[in-house]
Amino acid sequence: MVAHRRHLHQHPEVGLDLPETHDYVARVLRDLGLDVEAHAAGGLSARIAGSAPDGVTAVLRADMDALPVTERAVVPYPSLNEGAMHACGHDLHMSMLLGAAKVLTKTPPCRDTVLVFQPGEESDRGALAVLEHANLRLSGKAQAFAVHVHATAPPGQVLWRPDVFMAYGDWFTIELRGPGGHASQPHLVGNPVEAAAEITASLRRAVAELSEADAVVATVTESRIGNTVNVIPAYGRLRGTLRSLSPRSRAALMERLDGIVSGVVDRHGLSGDVTIHEGYPAVVNDSAFTSRLISRLSEADISASVTRMSAPSMVIEDFAYFLHRWPGAMVYLGAQGPGNTSFNHSDDVVYDETAMAVGAALHLLVADGV
């Protein structure tokens, strides 16, 4: 698993089209004697027959895509692809499932098992294409499972939660328009820069207020306004993300954002539009499945600590689409590297590879029946 992880870490690819990653994973699976279903920009899957199938298929998923981040982490196996980095830990996810695959091909699982390697998790809804695989057109019952590494939790710690595990996620675009003007005459025209600052601050205050009832997040992550020092720009654009834990709080956050923008542009003499881009649904774990998995883990001879999360994570994940089709769960797996203080997606994040042993074991437990 370590060898797989280091190779994949050095060769990250972003989005849906991951030719090198697809080829590498497919080659490993075929070397294990598996038939691989592969689709360009649509991921890979392989079936392993169970020794005593009970009519329930285990669907084990790992995501494959990296992030458009230039790596600053100091590791002996740095990214060789400029501007791409496995900052979220998908290289570990793939390697854990490849490790489990090696065991399952030598010692068949109790259940029929489908191994799924998915591209485009970060923002491309790659799960939807993978769920069209022939290997996943299942006529009987199935259970879906995935592991997600957690960069600031101790290595080997399993963090779990029934019901809502990760948030709804949406994206927004705010466009601001005005007449533009001379920088020496700010009293004559509205300034999209000032409006953008007010929107950002107002949104932060709104989040604090709404979170008193149900946690929400709204983060402005991109601002593109102006291009010189002596012109008040005529156009500006903000983009960002919305996170929520229920349909009610999701709707309330969207409504508040729209109201904030409407009020700010009126005060500044501008016009503006808010566009909401519907993102991922919440990751909702099946309570019964999750409880059984944690019970099995506690009984097994595995060096792992188990912690129930007190609240859902505000991270989003398109594994949600798998859990819309079949019951199952996702868990966090602590993988904090030595000296690392950065969370997932940071350009200097470092993961502890020893956590992969626990991740592979979790996949094996599910394949044997939970």
Short mmCIF file of C-alpha atoms in Angstrom, two decimals:
data_model
loop_
_atom_site.label_atom_id
_atom_site.label_comp_id
_atom_site.label_asym_id
_atom_site.label_seq_id
_atom_site.Cartn_x
_atom_site.Cartn_y
_atom_site.Cartn_z
CA MET A 1 0.00 0.00 0.00
CA VAL A 2 2.85 2.37 0.78
CA ALA A 3 4.40 1.75 -2.65
CA HIS A 4 1.07 2.40 -4.34
CA ARG A 5 0.46 5.53 -2.30
CA ARG A 6 3.85 7.08 -3.05
CA HIS A 7 3.55 6.43 -6.77
CA LEU A 8 0.06 7.92 -6.87
CA HIS A 9 1.13 10.88 -4.74
CA GLN A 10 3.89 11.70 -7.21
CA HIS A 11 1.53 11.53 -10.20
CA PRO A 12 -1.65 13.43 -9.24
CA GLU A 13 -4.31 14.30 -11.79
CA VAL A 14 -7.26 16.67 -11.39
CA GLY A 15 -10.90 16.26 -12.37
CA LEU A 16 -12.61 13.50 -14.33
CA ASP A 17 -9.97 12.69 -16.94
CA LEU A 18 -7.20 10.85 -15.07
CA PRO A 19 -5.43 8.71 -17.68
CA GLU A 20 -2.24 7.92 -15.74
CA THR A 21 -4.12 7.18 -12.54
CA HIS A 22 -6.68 5.02 -14.37
CA ASP A 23 -3.93 3.05 -16.10
CA TYR A 24 -2.01 2.48 -12.88
CA VAL A 25 -5.00 1.29 -10.85
CA ALA A 26 -6.32 -0.86 -13.71
CA ARG A 27 -2.94 -2.50 -14.12
CA VAL A 28 -2.73 -3.36 -10.41
CA LEU A 29 -6.24 -4.83 -10.43
CA ARG A 30 -5.59 -6.89 -13.57
CA ASP A 31 -2.32 -8.17 -12.11
CA LEU A 32 -4.45 -9.50 -9.25
CA GLY A 33 -6.48 -11.45 -11.80
CA LEU A 34 -9.53 -9.20 -11.83
CA ASP A 35 -11.64 -8.16 -14.81
CA VAL A 36 -11.76 -4.38 -14.84
CA GLU A 37 -14.62 -2.28 -16.16
CA ALA A 38 -13.06 1.00 -17.25
CA HIS A 39 -14.61 4.14 -18.73
CA ALA A 40 -12.77 7.25 -19.82
CA ALA A 41 -13.61 9.97 -17.31
CA GLY A 42 -15.90 7.42 -15.68
CA GLY A 43 -13.74 5.43 -13.32
CA LEU A 44 -12.96 1.77 -12.77
CA SER A 45 -14.71 -1.12 -11.09
CA ALA A 46 -14.09 -4.81 -10.51
CA ARG A 47 -16.18 -7.61 -9.02
CA ILE A 48 -14.98 -10.29 -6.62
CA ALA A 49 -17.26 -13.28 -6.03
CA GLY A 50 -18.03 -14.08 -2.41
CA SER A 51 -17.43 -17.50 -0.92
CA ALA A 52 -20.81 -17.54 0.83
CA PRO A 53 -22.92 -14.81 -0.74
CA ASP A 54 -25.94 -13.86 1.35
CA GLY A 55 -27.65 -11.85 -1.36
CA VAL A 56 -26.13 -8.55 -0.19
CA THR A 57 -23.32 -7.04 -2.28
CA ALA A 58 -20.60 -4.93 -0.66
CA VAL A 59 -19.72 -1.81 -2.69
CA LEU A 60 -16.35 -0.40 -1.63
CA ARG A 61 -15.39 2.99 -3.06
CA ALA A 62 -12.20 5.04 -3.31
CA ASP A 63 -11.89 8.41 -5.05
CA MET A 64 -8.98 9.12 -7.39
CA ASP A 65 -8.69 12.81 -8.24
CA ALA A 66 -6.24 15.34 -6.85
CA LEU A 67 -6.59 19.09 -6.31
CA PRO A 68 -5.24 22.01 -8.39
CA VAL A 69 -2.74 22.86 -5.65
CA THR A 70 1.03 23.31 -5.83
CA GLU A 71 2.58 21.15 -3.13
CA ARG A 72 4.63 22.77 -0.35
CA ALA A 73 4.76 19.73 1.91
CA VAL A 74 8.26 18.39 2.49
CA VAL A 75 8.10 14.67 1.73
CA PRO A 76 10.53 12.28 -0.02
CA TYR A 77 7.95 11.61 -2.76
CA PRO A 78 6.64 15.06 -3.81
CA SER A 79 4.19 15.67 -6.63
CA LEU A 80 5.89 15.63 -10.02
CA ASN A 81 2.93 17.29 -11.73
CA GLU A 82 3.18 21.05 -11.32
CA GLY A 83 -0.02 22.57 -9.97
CA ALA A 84 -1.55 19.28 -8.84
CA MET A 85 -1.40 17.60 -5.42
CA HIS A 86 -3.15 14.83 -3.55
CA ALA A 87 -3.90 17.30 -0.77
CA CYS A 88 -7.15 15.60 0.21
CA GLY A 89 -5.67 12.13 0.67
CA HIS A 90 -7.29 10.35 -2.26
CA ASP A 91 -3.95 8.68 -2.92
CA LEU A 92 -4.33 6.95 0.45
CA HIS A 93 -7.95 6.03 -0.36
CA MET A 94 -6.92 4.28 -3.57
CA SER A 95 -4.03 2.50 -1.88
CA MET A 96 -6.18 1.21 0.98
CA LEU A 97 -8.67 -0.27 -1.45
CA LEU A 98 -5.89 -1.78 -3.57
CA GLY A 99 -4.48 -3.33 -0.40
CA ALA A 100 -7.87 -4.77 0.45
CA ALA A 101 -8.21 -6.04 -3.13
CA LYS A 102 -5.00 -8.04 -2.80
CA VAL A 103 -6.32 -9.77 0.31
CA LEU A 104 -9.75 -10.40 -1.21
CA THR A 105 -8.31 -12.06 -4.32
CA LYS A 106 -6.32 -14.47 -2.14
CA THR A 107 -9.03 -15.07 0.45
CA PRO A 108 -12.46 -14.50 -1.11
CA PRO A 109 -14.83 -12.45 1.01
CA CYS A 110 -18.10 -13.81 2.31
CA ARG A 111 -20.04 -11.32 0.20
CA ASP A 112 -19.92 -10.54 -3.47
CA THR A 113 -17.87 -7.34 -3.54
CA VAL A 114 -17.52 -4.54 -6.06
CA LEU A 115 -14.39 -2.39 -5.88
CA VAL A 116 -15.01 1.12 -7.20
CA PHE A 117 -12.40 3.73 -8.11
CA GLN A 118 -14.03 7.07 -8.85
CA PRO A 119 -12.68 10.23 -10.53
CA GLY A 120 -13.98 13.76 -10.15
CA GLU A 121 -15.04 13.74 -6.50
CA GLU A 122 -13.86 17.23 -5.64
CA SER A 123 -16.34 19.19 -7.74
CA ASP A 124 -17.29 17.16 -10.82
CA ARG A 125 -19.90 14.72 -9.44
CA GLY A 126 -17.79 11.81 -10.61
CA ALA A 127 -19.95 9.44 -8.57
CA LEU A 128 -22.81 9.83 -11.04
CA ALA A 129 -20.79 8.43 -13.96
CA VAL A 130 -19.37 5.58 -11.90
CA LEU A 131 -22.83 4.56 -10.70
CA GLU A 132 -23.70 3.81 -14.35
CA HIS A 133 -21.16 0.95 -14.47
CA ALA A 134 -22.53 -2.45 -15.41
CA ASN A 135 -20.82 -3.77 -12.27
CA LEU A 136 -23.10 -1.53 -10.20
CA ARG A 137 -26.40 -2.43 -11.86
CA LEU A 138 -27.26 -4.64 -8.94
CA SER A 139 -30.58 -6.46 -8.83
CA GLY A 140 -30.33 -7.40 -5.16
CA LYS A 141 -29.52 -5.64 -1.94
CA ALA A 142 -26.20 -3.87 -1.43
CA GLN A 143 -24.32 -1.84 1.14
CA ALA A 144 -21.89 0.96 0.27
CA PHE A 145 -18.82 1.94 2.24
CA ALA A 146 -15.98 4.44 1.98
CA VAL A 147 -13.16 5.77 4.12
CA HIS A 148 -12.01 9.39 4.17
CA VAL A 149 -8.71 10.29 5.80
CA HIS A 150 -8.67 13.12 8.35
CA ALA A 151 -5.46 15.13 8.39
CA THR A 152 -5.65 16.37 11.99
CA ALA A 153 -6.94 13.24 13.77
CA PRO A 154 -4.48 10.74 15.29
CA PRO A 155 -3.36 7.95 12.94
CA GLY A 156 -5.71 4.99 13.08
CA GLN A 157 -8.54 6.77 14.88
CA VAL A 158 -11.93 5.98 13.36
CA LEU A 159 -14.40 8.84 13.65
CA TRP A 160 -17.99 7.86 13.00
CA ARG A 161 -21.49 9.17 13.26
CA PRO A 162 -24.93 7.80 12.35
CA ASP A 163 -27.37 9.75 10.18
CA VAL A 164 -25.98 13.04 8.78
CA PHE A 165 -22.21 12.62 8.58
CA MET A 166 -21.25 15.35 6.08
CA ALA A 167 -23.01 18.48 4.91
CA TYR A 168 -25.02 19.57 1.91
CA GLY A 169 -22.75 21.60 -0.34
CA ASP A 170 -23.64 24.25 -2.88
CA TRP A 171 -21.71 26.91 -4.78
CA PHE A 172 -22.63 30.50 -5.48
CA THR A 173 -21.64 33.19 -7.94
CA ILE A 174 -22.34 36.88 -7.27
CA GLU A 175 -22.03 39.35 -10.15
CA LEU A 176 -21.83 43.09 -9.45
CA ARG A 177 -22.28 45.72 -12.14
CA GLY A 178 -22.02 49.52 -12.17
CA PRO A 179 -21.06 52.40 -14.44
CA GLY A 180 -17.41 52.44 -13.39
CA GLY A 181 -15.55 55.68 -13.05
CA HIS A 182 -12.46 57.66 -12.11
CA ALA A 183 -10.74 56.70 -8.89
CA SER A 184 -10.65 60.38 -7.85
CA GLN A 185 -14.47 60.58 -7.89
CA PRO A 186 -15.69 57.71 -5.66
CA HIS A 187 -18.73 59.73 -4.56
CA LEU A 188 -20.14 59.66 -8.10
CA VAL A 189 -20.33 55.91 -8.78
CA GLY A 190 -20.81 52.74 -6.82
CA ASN A 191 -17.71 50.65 -6.28
CA PRO A 192 -17.97 46.85 -6.69
CA VAL A 193 -14.87 46.46 -4.48
CA GLU A 194 -16.61 48.12 -1.53
CA ALA A 195 -19.83 46.23 -2.22
CA ALA A 196 -17.94 42.92 -2.29
CA ALA A 197 -16.31 43.68 1.06
CA GLU A 198 -19.69 44.52 2.60
CA ILE A 199 -21.26 41.35 1.20
CA THR A 200 -18.45 39.22 2.62
CA ALA A 201 -18.71 40.79 6.07
CA SER A 202 -22.52 40.63 6.11
CA LEU A 203 -22.46 36.99 5.09
CA ARG A 204 -20.14 36.17 7.97
CA ARG A 205 -22.52 37.83 10.43
CA ALA A 206 -25.50 36.02 8.90
CA VAL A 207 -23.76 32.66 9.27
CA ALA A 208 -23.14 33.31 12.96
CA GLU A 209 -26.81 34.15 13.45
CA LEU A 210 -28.19 31.21 11.48
CA SER A 211 -25.82 28.76 13.16
CA GLU A 212 -27.47 29.36 16.50
CA ALA A 213 -30.29 27.12 15.24
CA ASP A 214 -28.42 24.75 12.87
CA ALA A 215 -24.79 24.94 11.79
CA VAL A 216 -24.16 26.53 8.39
CA VAL A 217 -21.07 27.76 6.55
CA ALA A 218 -20.74 30.35 3.80
CA THR A 219 -17.26 31.06 2.50
CA VAL A 220 -16.24 33.50 -0.22
CA THR A 221 -13.30 31.82 -1.94
CA GLU A 222 -12.78 33.89 -5.09
CA SER A 223 -12.92 37.62 -5.86
CA ARG A 224 -12.24 39.06 -9.30
CA ILE A 225 -12.73 42.81 -9.37
CA GLY A 226 -10.75 45.53 -11.15
CA ASN A 227 -7.44 45.54 -12.98
CA THR A 228 -5.73 48.86 -12.32
CA VAL A 229 -5.12 51.41 -9.55
CA ASN A 230 -6.91 54.47 -10.93
CA VAL A 231 -10.23 53.13 -12.22
CA ILE A 232 -13.32 52.21 -10.23
CA PRO A 233 -14.29 48.95 -11.92
CA ALA A 234 -17.63 48.49 -13.62
CA TYR A 235 -17.83 44.75 -12.90
CA GLY A 236 -16.95 42.33 -10.16
CA ARG A 237 -17.50 38.67 -9.38
CA LEU A 238 -17.44 36.70 -6.15
CA ARG A 239 -17.66 32.94 -5.85
CA GLY A 240 -17.84 30.66 -2.89
CA THR A 241 -19.48 27.74 -1.13
CA LEU A 242 -22.48 27.15 1.11
CA ARG A 243 -22.67 24.29 3.61
CA SER A 244 -25.68 23.19 5.64
CA LEU A 245 -27.02 20.19 7.53
CA SER A 246 -30.72 20.13 6.67
CA PRO A 247 -33.02 21.18 3.83
CA ARG A 248 -34.44 23.88 6.09
CA SER A 249 -31.09 25.46 6.97
CA ARG A 250 -29.98 25.09 3.36
CA ALA A 251 -32.97 27.10 2.13
CA ALA A 252 -32.55 29.69 4.89
CA LEU A 253 -28.89 30.26 4.00
CA MET A 254 -29.65 30.72 0.31
CA GLU A 255 -32.45 33.16 1.10
CA ARG A 256 -30.19 35.17 3.40
CA LEU A 257 -27.44 35.38 0.78
CA ASP A 258 -29.89 36.67 -1.80
CA GLY A 259 -31.20 39.28 0.63
CA ILE A 260 -27.72 40.48 1.57
CA VAL A 261 -26.68 40.99 -2.05
CA SER A 262 -29.93 42.75 -2.91
CA GLY A 263 -29.54 45.20 -0.03
CA VAL A 264 -25.87 45.92 -0.65
CA VAL A 265 -26.18 46.64 -4.36
CA ASP A 266 -29.11 48.98 -3.69
CA ARG A 267 -27.08 50.95 -1.14
CA HIS A 268 -24.10 51.23 -3.49
CA GLY A 269 -26.05 52.14 -6.61
CA LEU A 270 -25.12 48.93 -8.38
CA SER A 271 -26.99 46.02 -9.87
CA GLY A 272 -26.24 42.46 -8.99
CA ASP A 273 -27.26 38.83 -9.36
CA VAL A 274 -26.83 35.74 -7.25
CA THR A 275 -26.64 32.35 -8.95
CA ILE A 276 -26.79 29.22 -6.81
CA HIS A 277 -25.20 26.12 -8.31
CA GLU A 278 -26.69 23.08 -6.64
CA GLY A 279 -23.91 20.93 -5.26
CA TYR A 280 -23.78 17.64 -3.39
CA PRO A 281 -26.46 16.25 -1.09
CA ALA A 282 -25.56 15.43 2.48
CA VAL A 283 -23.71 12.23 3.31
CA VAL A 284 -26.24 10.33 5.41
CA ASN A 285 -25.02 7.17 7.11
CA ASP A 286 -27.38 4.29 7.75
CA SER A 287 -27.62 4.07 11.53
CA ALA A 288 -27.96 0.30 11.74
CA PHE A 289 -25.10 -0.39 9.32
CA THR A 290 -22.83 2.13 11.06
CA SER A 291 -23.50 0.66 14.50
CA ARG A 292 -22.79 -2.87 13.29
CA LEU A 293 -19.56 -1.79 11.59
CA ILE A 294 -18.26 -0.06 14.70
CA SER A 295 -19.21 -3.06 16.81
CA ARG A 296 -17.34 -5.40 14.45
CA LEU A 297 -14.33 -3.09 14.48
CA SER A 298 -14.26 -3.01 18.27
CA GLU A 299 -14.37 -6.81 18.39
CA ALA A 300 -11.67 -7.30 15.76
CA ASP A 301 -7.96 -7.50 16.50
CA ILE A 302 -7.23 -4.13 14.90
CA SER A 303 -5.16 -1.33 16.43
CA ALA A 304 -7.72 1.41 16.08
CA SER A 305 -9.41 3.81 18.45
CA VAL A 306 -13.06 4.57 17.87
CA THR A 307 -14.67 7.96 18.48
CA ARG A 308 -18.25 9.02 17.89
CA MET A 309 -18.37 12.52 16.44
CA SER A 310 -20.47 14.99 18.44
CA ALA A 311 -21.58 16.87 15.31
CA PRO A 312 -21.57 16.33 11.56
CA SER A 313 -18.62 17.47 9.47
CA MET A 314 -19.14 20.53 7.28
CA VAL A 315 -17.06 18.89 4.54
CA ILE A 316 -18.98 17.71 1.45
CA GLU A 317 -18.52 14.47 -0.48
CA ASP A 318 -20.20 12.99 -3.53
CA PHE A 319 -20.17 9.56 -1.90
CA ALA A 320 -23.58 10.91 -0.88
CA TYR A 321 -24.88 9.65 -4.22
CA PHE A 322 -23.85 6.08 -3.35
CA LEU A 323 -25.71 6.33 -0.05
CA HIS A 324 -28.79 7.59 -1.87
CA ARG A 325 -28.82 4.30 -3.78
CA TRP A 326 -27.81 1.87 -1.04
CA PRO A 327 -27.55 1.97 2.76
CA GLY A 328 -24.06 2.13 4.16
CA ALA A 329 -21.63 4.59 5.65
CA MET A 330 -18.55 6.71 5.36
CA VAL A 331 -16.13 7.12 8.25
CA TYR A 332 -13.20 9.39 8.90
CA LEU A 333 -9.83 7.75 9.44
CA GLY A 334 -7.24 9.74 11.35
CA ALA A 335 -3.99 10.05 9.39
CA GLN A 336 -2.19 13.04 10.89
CA GLY A 337 1.41 13.10 9.74
CA PRO A 338 4.30 13.91 12.10
CA GLY A 339 4.27 17.60 12.91
CA ASN A 340 1.30 18.26 10.62
CA THR A 341 -1.18 20.91 11.75
CA SER A 342 -2.91 21.51 8.42
CA PHE A 343 -6.31 20.15 7.43
CA ASN A 344 -7.15 18.39 4.18
CA HIS A 345 -6.74 20.53 1.02
CA SER A 346 -3.79 22.49 2.43
CA ASP A 347 -0.69 22.68 0.24
CA ASP A 348 1.53 21.63 3.14
CA VAL A 349 -0.58 18.79 4.56
CA VAL A 350 1.26 15.58 5.46
CA TYR A 351 -0.45 12.23 6.07
CA ASP A 352 0.68 9.22 8.10
CA GLU A 353 0.73 6.14 5.88
CA THR A 354 0.42 3.72 8.82
CA ALA A 355 -3.29 4.60 9.00
CA MET A 356 -3.84 2.70 5.75
CA ALA A 357 -3.71 -0.62 7.59
CA VAL A 358 -6.85 0.32 9.52
CA GLY A 359 -8.56 1.61 6.37
CA ALA A 360 -7.91 -1.61 4.48
CA ALA A 361 -9.18 -3.61 7.46
CA LEU A 362 -12.43 -1.63 7.46
CA HIS A 363 -12.98 -2.50 3.79
CA LEU A 364 -12.35 -6.17 4.58
CA LEU A 365 -14.84 -6.14 7.45
CA VAL A 366 -17.56 -4.78 5.16
CA ALA A 367 -16.74 -7.35 2.47
CA ASP A 368 -17.17 -10.12 5.01
CA GLY A 369 -20.58 -8.83 6.07
CA VAL A 370 -21.73 -6.10 8.42
#
